[in-house]
PDB file of C-alpha atoms and ligand atoms in Angstrom:
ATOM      1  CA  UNK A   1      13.755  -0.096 -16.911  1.00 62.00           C
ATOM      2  CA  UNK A   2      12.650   2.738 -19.339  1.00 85.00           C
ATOM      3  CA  UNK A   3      10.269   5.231 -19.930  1.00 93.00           C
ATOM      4  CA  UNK A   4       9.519   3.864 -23.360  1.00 94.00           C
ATOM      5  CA  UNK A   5       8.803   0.148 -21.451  1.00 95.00           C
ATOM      6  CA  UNK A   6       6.705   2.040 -18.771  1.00 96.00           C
ATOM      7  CA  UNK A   7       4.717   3.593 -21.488  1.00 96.00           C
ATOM      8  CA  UNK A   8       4.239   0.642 -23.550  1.00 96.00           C
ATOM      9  CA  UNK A   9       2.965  -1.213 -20.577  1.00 97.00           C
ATOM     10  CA  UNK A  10       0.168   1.137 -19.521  1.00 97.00           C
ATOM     11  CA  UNK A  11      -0.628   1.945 -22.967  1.00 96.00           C
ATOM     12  CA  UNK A  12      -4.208   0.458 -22.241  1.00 92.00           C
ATOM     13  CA  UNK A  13      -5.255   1.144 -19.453  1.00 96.00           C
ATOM     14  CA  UNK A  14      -7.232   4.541 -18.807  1.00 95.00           C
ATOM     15  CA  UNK A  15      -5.038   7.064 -16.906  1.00 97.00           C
ATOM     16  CA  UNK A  16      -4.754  10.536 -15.865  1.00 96.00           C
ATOM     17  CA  UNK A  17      -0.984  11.719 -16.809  1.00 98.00           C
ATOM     18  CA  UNK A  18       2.186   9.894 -16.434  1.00 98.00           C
ATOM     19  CA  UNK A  19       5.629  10.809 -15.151  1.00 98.00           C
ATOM     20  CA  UNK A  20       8.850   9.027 -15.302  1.00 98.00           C
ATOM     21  CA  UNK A  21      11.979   9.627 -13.262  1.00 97.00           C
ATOM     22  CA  UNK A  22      15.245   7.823 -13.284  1.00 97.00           C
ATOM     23  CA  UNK A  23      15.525   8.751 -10.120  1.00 98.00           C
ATOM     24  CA  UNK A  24      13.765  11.290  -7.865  1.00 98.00           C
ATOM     25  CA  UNK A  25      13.641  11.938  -4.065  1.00 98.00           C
ATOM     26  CA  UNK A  26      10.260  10.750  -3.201  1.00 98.00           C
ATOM     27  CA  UNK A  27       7.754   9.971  -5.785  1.00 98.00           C
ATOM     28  CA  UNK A  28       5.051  11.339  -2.555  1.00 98.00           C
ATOM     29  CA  UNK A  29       7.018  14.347  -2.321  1.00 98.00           C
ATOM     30  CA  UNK A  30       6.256  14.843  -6.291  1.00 98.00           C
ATOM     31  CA  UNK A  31       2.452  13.800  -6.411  1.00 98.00           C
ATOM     32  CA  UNK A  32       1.595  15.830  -3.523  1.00 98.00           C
ATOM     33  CA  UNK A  33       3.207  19.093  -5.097  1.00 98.00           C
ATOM     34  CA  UNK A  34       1.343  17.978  -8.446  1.00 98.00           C
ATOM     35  CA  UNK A  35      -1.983  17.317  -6.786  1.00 98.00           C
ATOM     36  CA  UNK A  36      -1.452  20.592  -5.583  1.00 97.00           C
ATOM     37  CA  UNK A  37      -1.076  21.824  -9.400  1.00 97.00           C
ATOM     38  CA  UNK A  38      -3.767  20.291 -10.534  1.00 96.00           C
ATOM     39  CA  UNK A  39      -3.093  16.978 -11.720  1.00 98.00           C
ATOM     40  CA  UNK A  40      -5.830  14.821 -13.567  1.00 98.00           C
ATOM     41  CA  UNK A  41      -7.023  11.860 -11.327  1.00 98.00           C
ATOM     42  CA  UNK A  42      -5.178   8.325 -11.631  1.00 98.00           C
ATOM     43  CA  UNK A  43      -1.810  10.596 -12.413  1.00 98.00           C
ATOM     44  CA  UNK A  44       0.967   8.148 -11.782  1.00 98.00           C
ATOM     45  CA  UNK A  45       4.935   9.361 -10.862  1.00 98.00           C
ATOM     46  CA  UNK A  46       6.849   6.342 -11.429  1.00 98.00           C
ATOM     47  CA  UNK A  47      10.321   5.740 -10.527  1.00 98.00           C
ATOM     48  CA  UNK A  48      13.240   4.005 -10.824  1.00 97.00           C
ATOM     49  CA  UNK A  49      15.421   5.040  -7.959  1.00 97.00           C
ATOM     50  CA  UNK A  50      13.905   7.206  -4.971  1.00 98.00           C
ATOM     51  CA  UNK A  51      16.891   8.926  -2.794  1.00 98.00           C
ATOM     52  CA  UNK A  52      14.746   9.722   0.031  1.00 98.00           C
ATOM     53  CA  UNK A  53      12.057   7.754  -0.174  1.00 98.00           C
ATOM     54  CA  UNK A  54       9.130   7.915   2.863  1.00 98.00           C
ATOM     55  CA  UNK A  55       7.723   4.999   4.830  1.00 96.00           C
ATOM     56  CA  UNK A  56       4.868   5.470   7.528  1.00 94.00           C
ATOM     57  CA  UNK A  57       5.593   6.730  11.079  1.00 91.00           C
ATOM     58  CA  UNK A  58       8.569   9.165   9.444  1.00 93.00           C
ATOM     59  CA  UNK A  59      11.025   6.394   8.250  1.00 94.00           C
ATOM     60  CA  UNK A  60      12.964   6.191   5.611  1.00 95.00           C
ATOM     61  CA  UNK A  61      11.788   3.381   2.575  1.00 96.00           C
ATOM     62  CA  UNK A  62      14.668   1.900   0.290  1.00 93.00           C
ATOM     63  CA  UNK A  63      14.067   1.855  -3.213  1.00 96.00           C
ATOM     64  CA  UNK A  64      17.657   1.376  -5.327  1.00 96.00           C
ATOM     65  CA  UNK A  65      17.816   1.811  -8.929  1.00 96.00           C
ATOM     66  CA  UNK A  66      16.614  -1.616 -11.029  1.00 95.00           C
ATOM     67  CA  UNK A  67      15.464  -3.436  -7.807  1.00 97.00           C
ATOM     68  CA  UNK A  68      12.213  -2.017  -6.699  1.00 97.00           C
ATOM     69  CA  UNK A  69       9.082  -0.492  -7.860  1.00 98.00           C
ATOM     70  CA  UNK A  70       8.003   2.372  -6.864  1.00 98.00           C
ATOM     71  CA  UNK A  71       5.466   4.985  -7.933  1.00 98.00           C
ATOM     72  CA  UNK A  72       2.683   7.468  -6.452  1.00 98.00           C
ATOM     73  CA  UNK A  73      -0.566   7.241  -7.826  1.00 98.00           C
ATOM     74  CA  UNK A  74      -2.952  10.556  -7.120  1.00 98.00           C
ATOM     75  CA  UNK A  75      -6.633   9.968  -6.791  1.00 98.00           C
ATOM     76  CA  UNK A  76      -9.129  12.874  -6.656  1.00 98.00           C
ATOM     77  CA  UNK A  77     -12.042  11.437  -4.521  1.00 97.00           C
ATOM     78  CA  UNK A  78     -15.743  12.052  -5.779  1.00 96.00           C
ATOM     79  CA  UNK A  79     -18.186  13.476  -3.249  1.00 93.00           C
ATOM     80  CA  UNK A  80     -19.260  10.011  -2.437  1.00 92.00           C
ATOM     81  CA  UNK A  81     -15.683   8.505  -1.914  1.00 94.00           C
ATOM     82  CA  UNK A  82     -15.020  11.131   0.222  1.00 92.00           C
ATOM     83  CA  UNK A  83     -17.807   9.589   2.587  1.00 88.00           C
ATOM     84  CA  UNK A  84     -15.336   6.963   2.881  1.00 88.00           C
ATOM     85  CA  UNK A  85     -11.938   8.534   2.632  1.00 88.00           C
ATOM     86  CA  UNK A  86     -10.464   6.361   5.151  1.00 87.00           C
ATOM     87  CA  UNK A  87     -11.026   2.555   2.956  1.00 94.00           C
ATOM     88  CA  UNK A  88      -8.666   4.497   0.422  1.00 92.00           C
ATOM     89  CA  UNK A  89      -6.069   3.160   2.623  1.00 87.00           C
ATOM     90  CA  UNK A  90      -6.996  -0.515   2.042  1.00 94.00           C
ATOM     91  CA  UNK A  91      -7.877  -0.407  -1.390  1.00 97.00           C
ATOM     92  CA  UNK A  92      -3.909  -0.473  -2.773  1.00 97.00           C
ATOM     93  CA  UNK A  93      -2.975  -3.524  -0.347  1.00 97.00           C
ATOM     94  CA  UNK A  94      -6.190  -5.291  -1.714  1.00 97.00           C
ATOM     95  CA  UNK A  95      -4.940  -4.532  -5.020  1.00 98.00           C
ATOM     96  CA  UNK A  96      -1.948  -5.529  -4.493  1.00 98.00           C
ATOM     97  CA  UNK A  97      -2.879  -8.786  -3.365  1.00 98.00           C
ATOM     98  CA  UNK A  98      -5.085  -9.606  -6.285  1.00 98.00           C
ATOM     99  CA  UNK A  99      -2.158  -8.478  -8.477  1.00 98.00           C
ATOM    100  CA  UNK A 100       0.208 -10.780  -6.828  1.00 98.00           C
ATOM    101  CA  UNK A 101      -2.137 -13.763  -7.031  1.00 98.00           C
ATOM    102  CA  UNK A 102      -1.808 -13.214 -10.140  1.00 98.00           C
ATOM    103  CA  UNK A 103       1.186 -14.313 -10.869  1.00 98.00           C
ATOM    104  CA  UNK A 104       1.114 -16.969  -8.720  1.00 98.00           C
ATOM    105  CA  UNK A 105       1.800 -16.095  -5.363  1.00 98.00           C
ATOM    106  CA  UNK A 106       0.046 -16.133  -1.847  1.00 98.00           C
ATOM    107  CA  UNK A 107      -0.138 -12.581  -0.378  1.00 98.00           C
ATOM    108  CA  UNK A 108      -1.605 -11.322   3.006  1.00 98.00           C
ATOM    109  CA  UNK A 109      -2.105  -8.344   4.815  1.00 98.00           C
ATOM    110  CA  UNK A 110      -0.363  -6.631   7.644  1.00 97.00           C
ATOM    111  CA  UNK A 111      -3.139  -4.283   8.716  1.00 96.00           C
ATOM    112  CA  UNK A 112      -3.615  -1.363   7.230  1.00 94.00           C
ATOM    113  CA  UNK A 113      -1.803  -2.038   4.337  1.00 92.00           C
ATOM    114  CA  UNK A 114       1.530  -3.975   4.395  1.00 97.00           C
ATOM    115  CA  UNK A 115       1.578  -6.505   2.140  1.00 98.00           C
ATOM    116  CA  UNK A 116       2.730 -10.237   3.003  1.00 98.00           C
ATOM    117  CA  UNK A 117       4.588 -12.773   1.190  1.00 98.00           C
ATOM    118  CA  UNK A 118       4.836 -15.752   3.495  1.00 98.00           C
ATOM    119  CA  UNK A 119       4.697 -13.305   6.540  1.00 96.00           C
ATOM    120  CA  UNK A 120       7.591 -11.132   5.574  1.00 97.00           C
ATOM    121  CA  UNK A 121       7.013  -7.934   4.116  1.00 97.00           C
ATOM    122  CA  UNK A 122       7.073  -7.154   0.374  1.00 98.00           C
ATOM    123  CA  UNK A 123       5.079  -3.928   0.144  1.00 98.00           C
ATOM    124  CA  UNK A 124       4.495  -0.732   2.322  1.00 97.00           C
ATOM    125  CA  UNK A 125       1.751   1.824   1.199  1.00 97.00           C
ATOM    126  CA  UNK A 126       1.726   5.520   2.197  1.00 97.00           C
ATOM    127  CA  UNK A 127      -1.309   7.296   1.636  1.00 96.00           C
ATOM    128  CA  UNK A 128      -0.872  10.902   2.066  1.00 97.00           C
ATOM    129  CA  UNK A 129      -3.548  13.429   0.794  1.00 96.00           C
ATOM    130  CA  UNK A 130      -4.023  17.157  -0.064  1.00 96.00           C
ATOM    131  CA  UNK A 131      -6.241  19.414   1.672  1.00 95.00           C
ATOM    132  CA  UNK A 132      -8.433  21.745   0.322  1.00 91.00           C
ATOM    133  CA  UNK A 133     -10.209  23.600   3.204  1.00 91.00           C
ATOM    134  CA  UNK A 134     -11.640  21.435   5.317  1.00 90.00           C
ATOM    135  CA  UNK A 135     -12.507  18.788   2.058  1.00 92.00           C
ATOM    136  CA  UNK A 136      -9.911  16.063   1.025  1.00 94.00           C
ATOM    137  CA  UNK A 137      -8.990  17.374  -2.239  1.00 96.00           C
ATOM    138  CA  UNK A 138      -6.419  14.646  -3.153  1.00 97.00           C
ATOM    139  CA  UNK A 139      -5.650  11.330  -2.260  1.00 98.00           C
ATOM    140  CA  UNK A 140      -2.432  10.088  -3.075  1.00 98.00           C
ATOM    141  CA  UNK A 141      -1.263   5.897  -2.512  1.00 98.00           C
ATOM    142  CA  UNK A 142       2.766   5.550  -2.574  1.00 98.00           C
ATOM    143  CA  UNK A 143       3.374   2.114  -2.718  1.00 98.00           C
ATOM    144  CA  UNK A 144       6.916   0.648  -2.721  1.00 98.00           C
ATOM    145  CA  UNK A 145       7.223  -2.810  -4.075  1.00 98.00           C
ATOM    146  CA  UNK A 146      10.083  -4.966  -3.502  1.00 98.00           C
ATOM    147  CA  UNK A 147      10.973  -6.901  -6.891  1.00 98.00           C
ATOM    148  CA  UNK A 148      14.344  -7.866  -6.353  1.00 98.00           C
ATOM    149  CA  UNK A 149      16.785  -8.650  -3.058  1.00 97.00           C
ATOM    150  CA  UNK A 150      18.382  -5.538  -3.748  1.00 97.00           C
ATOM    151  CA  UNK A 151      15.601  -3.968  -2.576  1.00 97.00           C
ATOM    152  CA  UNK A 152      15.422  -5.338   0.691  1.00 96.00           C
ATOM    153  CA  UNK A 153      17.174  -3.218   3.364  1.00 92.00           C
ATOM    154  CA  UNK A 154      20.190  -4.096   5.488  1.00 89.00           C
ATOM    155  CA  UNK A 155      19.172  -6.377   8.257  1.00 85.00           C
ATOM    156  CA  UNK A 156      19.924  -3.683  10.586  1.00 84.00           C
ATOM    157  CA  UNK A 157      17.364  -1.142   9.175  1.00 83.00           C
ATOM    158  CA  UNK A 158      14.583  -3.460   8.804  1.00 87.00           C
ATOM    159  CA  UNK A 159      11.559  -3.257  11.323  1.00 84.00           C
ATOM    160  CA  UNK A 160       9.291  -6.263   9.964  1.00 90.00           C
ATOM    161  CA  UNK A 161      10.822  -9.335   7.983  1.00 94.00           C
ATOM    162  CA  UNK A 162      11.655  -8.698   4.754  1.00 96.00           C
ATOM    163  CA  UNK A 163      11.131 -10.472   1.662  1.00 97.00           C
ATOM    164  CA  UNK A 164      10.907  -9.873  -2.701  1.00 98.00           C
ATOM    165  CA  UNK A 165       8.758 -10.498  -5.041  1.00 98.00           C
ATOM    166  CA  UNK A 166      11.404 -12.578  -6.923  1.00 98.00           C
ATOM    167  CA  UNK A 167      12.695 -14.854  -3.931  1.00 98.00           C
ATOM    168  CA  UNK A 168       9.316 -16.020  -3.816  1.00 97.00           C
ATOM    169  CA  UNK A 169       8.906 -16.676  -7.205  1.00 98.00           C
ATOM    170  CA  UNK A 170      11.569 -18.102  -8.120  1.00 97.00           C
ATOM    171  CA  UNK A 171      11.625 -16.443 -11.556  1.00 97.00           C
ATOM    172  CA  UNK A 172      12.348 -12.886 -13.170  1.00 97.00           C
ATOM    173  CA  UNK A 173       9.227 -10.346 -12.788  1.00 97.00           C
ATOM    174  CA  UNK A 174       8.912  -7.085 -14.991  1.00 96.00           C
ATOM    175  CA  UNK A 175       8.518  -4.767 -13.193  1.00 97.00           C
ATOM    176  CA  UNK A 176       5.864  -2.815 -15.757  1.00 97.00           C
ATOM    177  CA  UNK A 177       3.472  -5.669 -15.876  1.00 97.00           C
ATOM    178  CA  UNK A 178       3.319  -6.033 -12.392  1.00 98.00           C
ATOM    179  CA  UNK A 179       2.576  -2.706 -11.737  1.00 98.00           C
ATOM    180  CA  UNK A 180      -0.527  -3.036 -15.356  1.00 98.00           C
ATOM    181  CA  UNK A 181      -1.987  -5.550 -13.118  1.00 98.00           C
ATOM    182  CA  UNK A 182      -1.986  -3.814  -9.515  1.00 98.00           C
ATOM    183  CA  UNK A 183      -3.573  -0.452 -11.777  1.00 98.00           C
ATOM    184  CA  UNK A 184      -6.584  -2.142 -13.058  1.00 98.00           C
ATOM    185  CA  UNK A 185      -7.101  -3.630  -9.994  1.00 98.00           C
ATOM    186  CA  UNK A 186      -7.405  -0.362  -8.173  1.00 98.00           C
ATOM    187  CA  UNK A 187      -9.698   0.705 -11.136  1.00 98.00           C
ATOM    188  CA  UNK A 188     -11.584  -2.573 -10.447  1.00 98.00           C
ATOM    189  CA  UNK A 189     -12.154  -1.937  -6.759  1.00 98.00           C
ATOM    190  CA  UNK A 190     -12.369   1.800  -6.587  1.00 97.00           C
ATOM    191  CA  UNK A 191     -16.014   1.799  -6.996  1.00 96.00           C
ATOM    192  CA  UNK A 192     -16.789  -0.600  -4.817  1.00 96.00           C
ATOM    193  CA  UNK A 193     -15.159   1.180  -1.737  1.00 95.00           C
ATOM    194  CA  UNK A 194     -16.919   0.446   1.620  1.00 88.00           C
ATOM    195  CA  UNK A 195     -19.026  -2.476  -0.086  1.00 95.00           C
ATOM    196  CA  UNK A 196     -19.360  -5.513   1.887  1.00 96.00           C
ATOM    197  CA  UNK A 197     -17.163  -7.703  -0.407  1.00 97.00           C
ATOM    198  CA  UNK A 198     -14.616  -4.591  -0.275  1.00 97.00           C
ATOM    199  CA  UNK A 199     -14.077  -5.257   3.255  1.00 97.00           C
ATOM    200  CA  UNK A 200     -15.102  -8.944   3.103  1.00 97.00           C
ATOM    201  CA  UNK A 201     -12.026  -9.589   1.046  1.00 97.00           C
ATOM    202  CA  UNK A 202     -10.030  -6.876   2.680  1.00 96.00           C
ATOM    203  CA  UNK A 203     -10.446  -8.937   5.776  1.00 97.00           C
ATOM    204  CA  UNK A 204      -9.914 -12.503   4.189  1.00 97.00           C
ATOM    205  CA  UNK A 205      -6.539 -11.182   3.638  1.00 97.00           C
ATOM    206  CA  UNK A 206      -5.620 -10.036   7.138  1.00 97.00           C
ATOM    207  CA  UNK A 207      -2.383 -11.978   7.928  1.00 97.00           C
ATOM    208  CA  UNK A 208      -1.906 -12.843  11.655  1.00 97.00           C
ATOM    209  CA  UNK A 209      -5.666 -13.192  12.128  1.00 97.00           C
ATOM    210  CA  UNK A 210      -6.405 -15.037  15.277  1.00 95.00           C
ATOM    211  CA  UNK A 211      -3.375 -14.430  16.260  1.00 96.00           C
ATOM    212  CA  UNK A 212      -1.728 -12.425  19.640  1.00 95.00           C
ATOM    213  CA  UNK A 213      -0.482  -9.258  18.372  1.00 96.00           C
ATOM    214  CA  UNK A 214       0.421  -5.893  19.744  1.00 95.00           C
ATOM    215  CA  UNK A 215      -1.248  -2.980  18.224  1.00 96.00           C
ATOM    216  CA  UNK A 216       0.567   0.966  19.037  1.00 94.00           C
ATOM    217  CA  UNK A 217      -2.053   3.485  18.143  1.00 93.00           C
ATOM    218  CA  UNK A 218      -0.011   6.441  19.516  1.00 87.00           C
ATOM    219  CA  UNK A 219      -0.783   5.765  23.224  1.00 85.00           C
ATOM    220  CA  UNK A 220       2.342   5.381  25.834  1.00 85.00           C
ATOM    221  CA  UNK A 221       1.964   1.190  25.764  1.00 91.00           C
ATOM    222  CA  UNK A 222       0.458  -0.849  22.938  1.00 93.00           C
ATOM    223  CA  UNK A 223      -2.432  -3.285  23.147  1.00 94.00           C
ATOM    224  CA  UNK A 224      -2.419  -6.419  23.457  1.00 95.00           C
ATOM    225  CA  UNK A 225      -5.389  -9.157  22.067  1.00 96.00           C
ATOM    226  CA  UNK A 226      -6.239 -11.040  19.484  1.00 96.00           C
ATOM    227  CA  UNK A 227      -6.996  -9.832  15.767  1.00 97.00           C
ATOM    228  CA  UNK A 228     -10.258 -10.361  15.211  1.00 97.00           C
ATOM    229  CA  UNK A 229     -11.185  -8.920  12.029  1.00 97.00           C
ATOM    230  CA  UNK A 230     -12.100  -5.912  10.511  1.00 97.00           C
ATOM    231  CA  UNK A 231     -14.930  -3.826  10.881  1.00 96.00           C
ATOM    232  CA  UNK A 232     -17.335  -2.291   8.196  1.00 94.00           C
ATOM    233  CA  UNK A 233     -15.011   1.134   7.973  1.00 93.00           C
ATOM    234  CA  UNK A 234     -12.013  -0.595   7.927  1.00 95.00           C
ATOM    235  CA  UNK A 235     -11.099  -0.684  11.688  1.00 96.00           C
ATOM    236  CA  UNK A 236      -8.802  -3.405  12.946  1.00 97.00           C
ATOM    237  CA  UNK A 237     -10.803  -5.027  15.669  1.00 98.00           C
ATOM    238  CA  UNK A 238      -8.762  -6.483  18.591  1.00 97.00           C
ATOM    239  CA  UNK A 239     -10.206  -8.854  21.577  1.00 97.00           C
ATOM    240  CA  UNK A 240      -7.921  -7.534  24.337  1.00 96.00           C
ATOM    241  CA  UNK A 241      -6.763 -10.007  26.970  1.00 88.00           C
ATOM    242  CA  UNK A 242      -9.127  -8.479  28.903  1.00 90.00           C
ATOM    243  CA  UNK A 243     -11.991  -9.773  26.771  1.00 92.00           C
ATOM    244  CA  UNK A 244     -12.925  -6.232  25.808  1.00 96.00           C
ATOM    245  CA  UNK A 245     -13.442  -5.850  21.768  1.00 97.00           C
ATOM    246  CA  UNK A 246     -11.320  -2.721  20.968  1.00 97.00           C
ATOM    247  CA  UNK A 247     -11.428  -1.259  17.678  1.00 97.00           C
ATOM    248  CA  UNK A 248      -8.539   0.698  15.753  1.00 96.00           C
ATOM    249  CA  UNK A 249      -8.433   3.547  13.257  1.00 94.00           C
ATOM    250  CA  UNK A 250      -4.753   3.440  12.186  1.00 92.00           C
ATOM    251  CA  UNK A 251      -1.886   1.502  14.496  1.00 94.00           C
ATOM    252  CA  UNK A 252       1.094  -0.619  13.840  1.00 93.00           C
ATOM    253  CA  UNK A 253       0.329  -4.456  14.538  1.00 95.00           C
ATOM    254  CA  UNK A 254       3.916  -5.931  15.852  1.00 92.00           C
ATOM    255  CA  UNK A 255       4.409  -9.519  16.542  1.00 88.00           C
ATOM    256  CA  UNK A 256       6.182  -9.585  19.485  1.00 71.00           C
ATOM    257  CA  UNK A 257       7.201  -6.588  22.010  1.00 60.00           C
ATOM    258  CA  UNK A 258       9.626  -4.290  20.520  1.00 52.00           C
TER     259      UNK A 258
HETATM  260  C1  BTN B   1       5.769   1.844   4.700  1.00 63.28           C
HETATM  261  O1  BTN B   1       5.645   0.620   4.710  1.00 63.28           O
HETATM  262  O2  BTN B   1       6.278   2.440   5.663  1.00 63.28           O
HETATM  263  C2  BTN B   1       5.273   2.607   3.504  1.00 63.28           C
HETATM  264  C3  BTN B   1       6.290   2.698   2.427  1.00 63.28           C
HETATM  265  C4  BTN B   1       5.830   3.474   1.218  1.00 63.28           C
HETATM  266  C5  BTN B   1       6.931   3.618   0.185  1.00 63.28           C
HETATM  267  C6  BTN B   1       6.449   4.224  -1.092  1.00 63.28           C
HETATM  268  S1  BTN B   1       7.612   4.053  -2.385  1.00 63.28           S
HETATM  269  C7  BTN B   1       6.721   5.153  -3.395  1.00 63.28           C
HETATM  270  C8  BTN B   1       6.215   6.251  -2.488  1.00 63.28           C
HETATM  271  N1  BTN B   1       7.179   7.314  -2.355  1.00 63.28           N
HETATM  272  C9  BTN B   1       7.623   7.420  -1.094  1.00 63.28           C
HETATM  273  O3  BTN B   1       8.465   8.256  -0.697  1.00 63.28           O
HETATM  274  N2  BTN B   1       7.037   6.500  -0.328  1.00 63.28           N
HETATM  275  C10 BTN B   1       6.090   5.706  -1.065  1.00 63.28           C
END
């Protein structure tokens, strides 16, 4: 994986800047300082090998050198996005999903935005963004994409199933042209954020649905119900055992108790 193949790849597509690193310690850690510095929207910090690369909830995310992809994209909402800053968090796993259906494959989605091959994880998405007073001034989407088993973690650090793009397959995927697909297709549902087939297909996606899942939102014991769906501002919507509809902003959906 090179610059120059990176490069040729995007050549079409309409971006802000683009920066390459063999290896870097979190492409996040680089976006958000460049946000900061004024980069152009749809800047992209792509690279091969992250040493300290960030998941959600503080853990670490494993992205060795030729296996994975993984890259930060920074997005600099308009005033109207910004009315909706929170569906920024869907709109890479729908993305995603479109890009891996693509090529062939059958992806779903962990709420908020894991993404599924045949319920084992392939993707995690960190969204992380840049204040500017009391205005979002920067959004910016790490997603970590696991293309080959050397990507996937050891057994013992692994909190979901884990899975690659290329065990599913069954064939070699570059890297570059999976990553020109998943860009236009955030350019092809940006402005549709908070639309009704935004979270329409959003929720067609939603792996487990139906299903008895726990949900920890930060409280002292998860809850427990059924996943409903998704509401019109991208809430996961629960029915509790209880029968009570509850509705979540951001939370962890497990399978089982952990
Ligand atoms: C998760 O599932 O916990 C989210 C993982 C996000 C990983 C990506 S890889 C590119 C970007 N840089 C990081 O340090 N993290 C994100």
């Amino acid at each position: 994986m090179s610059e120059k193949d990176l490069r040729h790849h995007l050549a079409n597509l309409s971006l802000g800047q683009i920066r390459y690193h063999p290896s870097i310690g979190s492409t996040n850690d680089e976006a958000l300082a460049w946000a900061s510095d004024g980069a152009p929207d749809f800047s992209l910090i792509v690279a091969d090998e992250q040493t300290t690369g960030r998941g959600r909830q503080g853990r670490s995310w494993f992205s060795p050198s030729g296996a994975a992809l993984a890259f930060s994209l920074i997005l600099r909402p308009t005033p109207a996005e910004r009315e909706t800053i929170e569906l920024f968090s869907g709109l890479g796993a729908l993305a995603l999903a479109d890009a891996l259906r693509e090529i062939g494959l059958q992806p779903q989605i962990k709420w908020p935005n894991d993404v599924l091959l045949k319920r084992k994880k392939v993707s995690g998405i960190l969204v992380e963004s840049v204040w500017l007073g009391n205005e979002i001034e920067s959004i910016v989407l790490g997603i970590g994409i696991n293309i080959q088993p050397g990507a996937i973690p050891p057994d013992e650090k692994l909190h979901f199933p884990a899975t690659c793009v290329e065990a599913e397959t069954g064939q070699p995927v570059e890297r570059f042209d999976l990553l020109r697909r998943l860009l236009l297709a955030i350019q092809n549902w940006r402005p549709h954020l908070g639309e009704k087939h935004f979270i329409q297909s959003w929720q067609d996606g939603l792996a487990f649905r139906g299903e008895r899942v726990q949900v920890w939102a930060g409280d002292a014991s998860p809850a427990t119900g059924q996943i409903v769906g998704l509401e019109p501002n991208g809430n996961l919507r629960l029915a509790l055992d209880s029968g009570e509809l509850r509705s979540f902003r951001f939370g962890e959906v497990h399978l089982r108790p952990v």
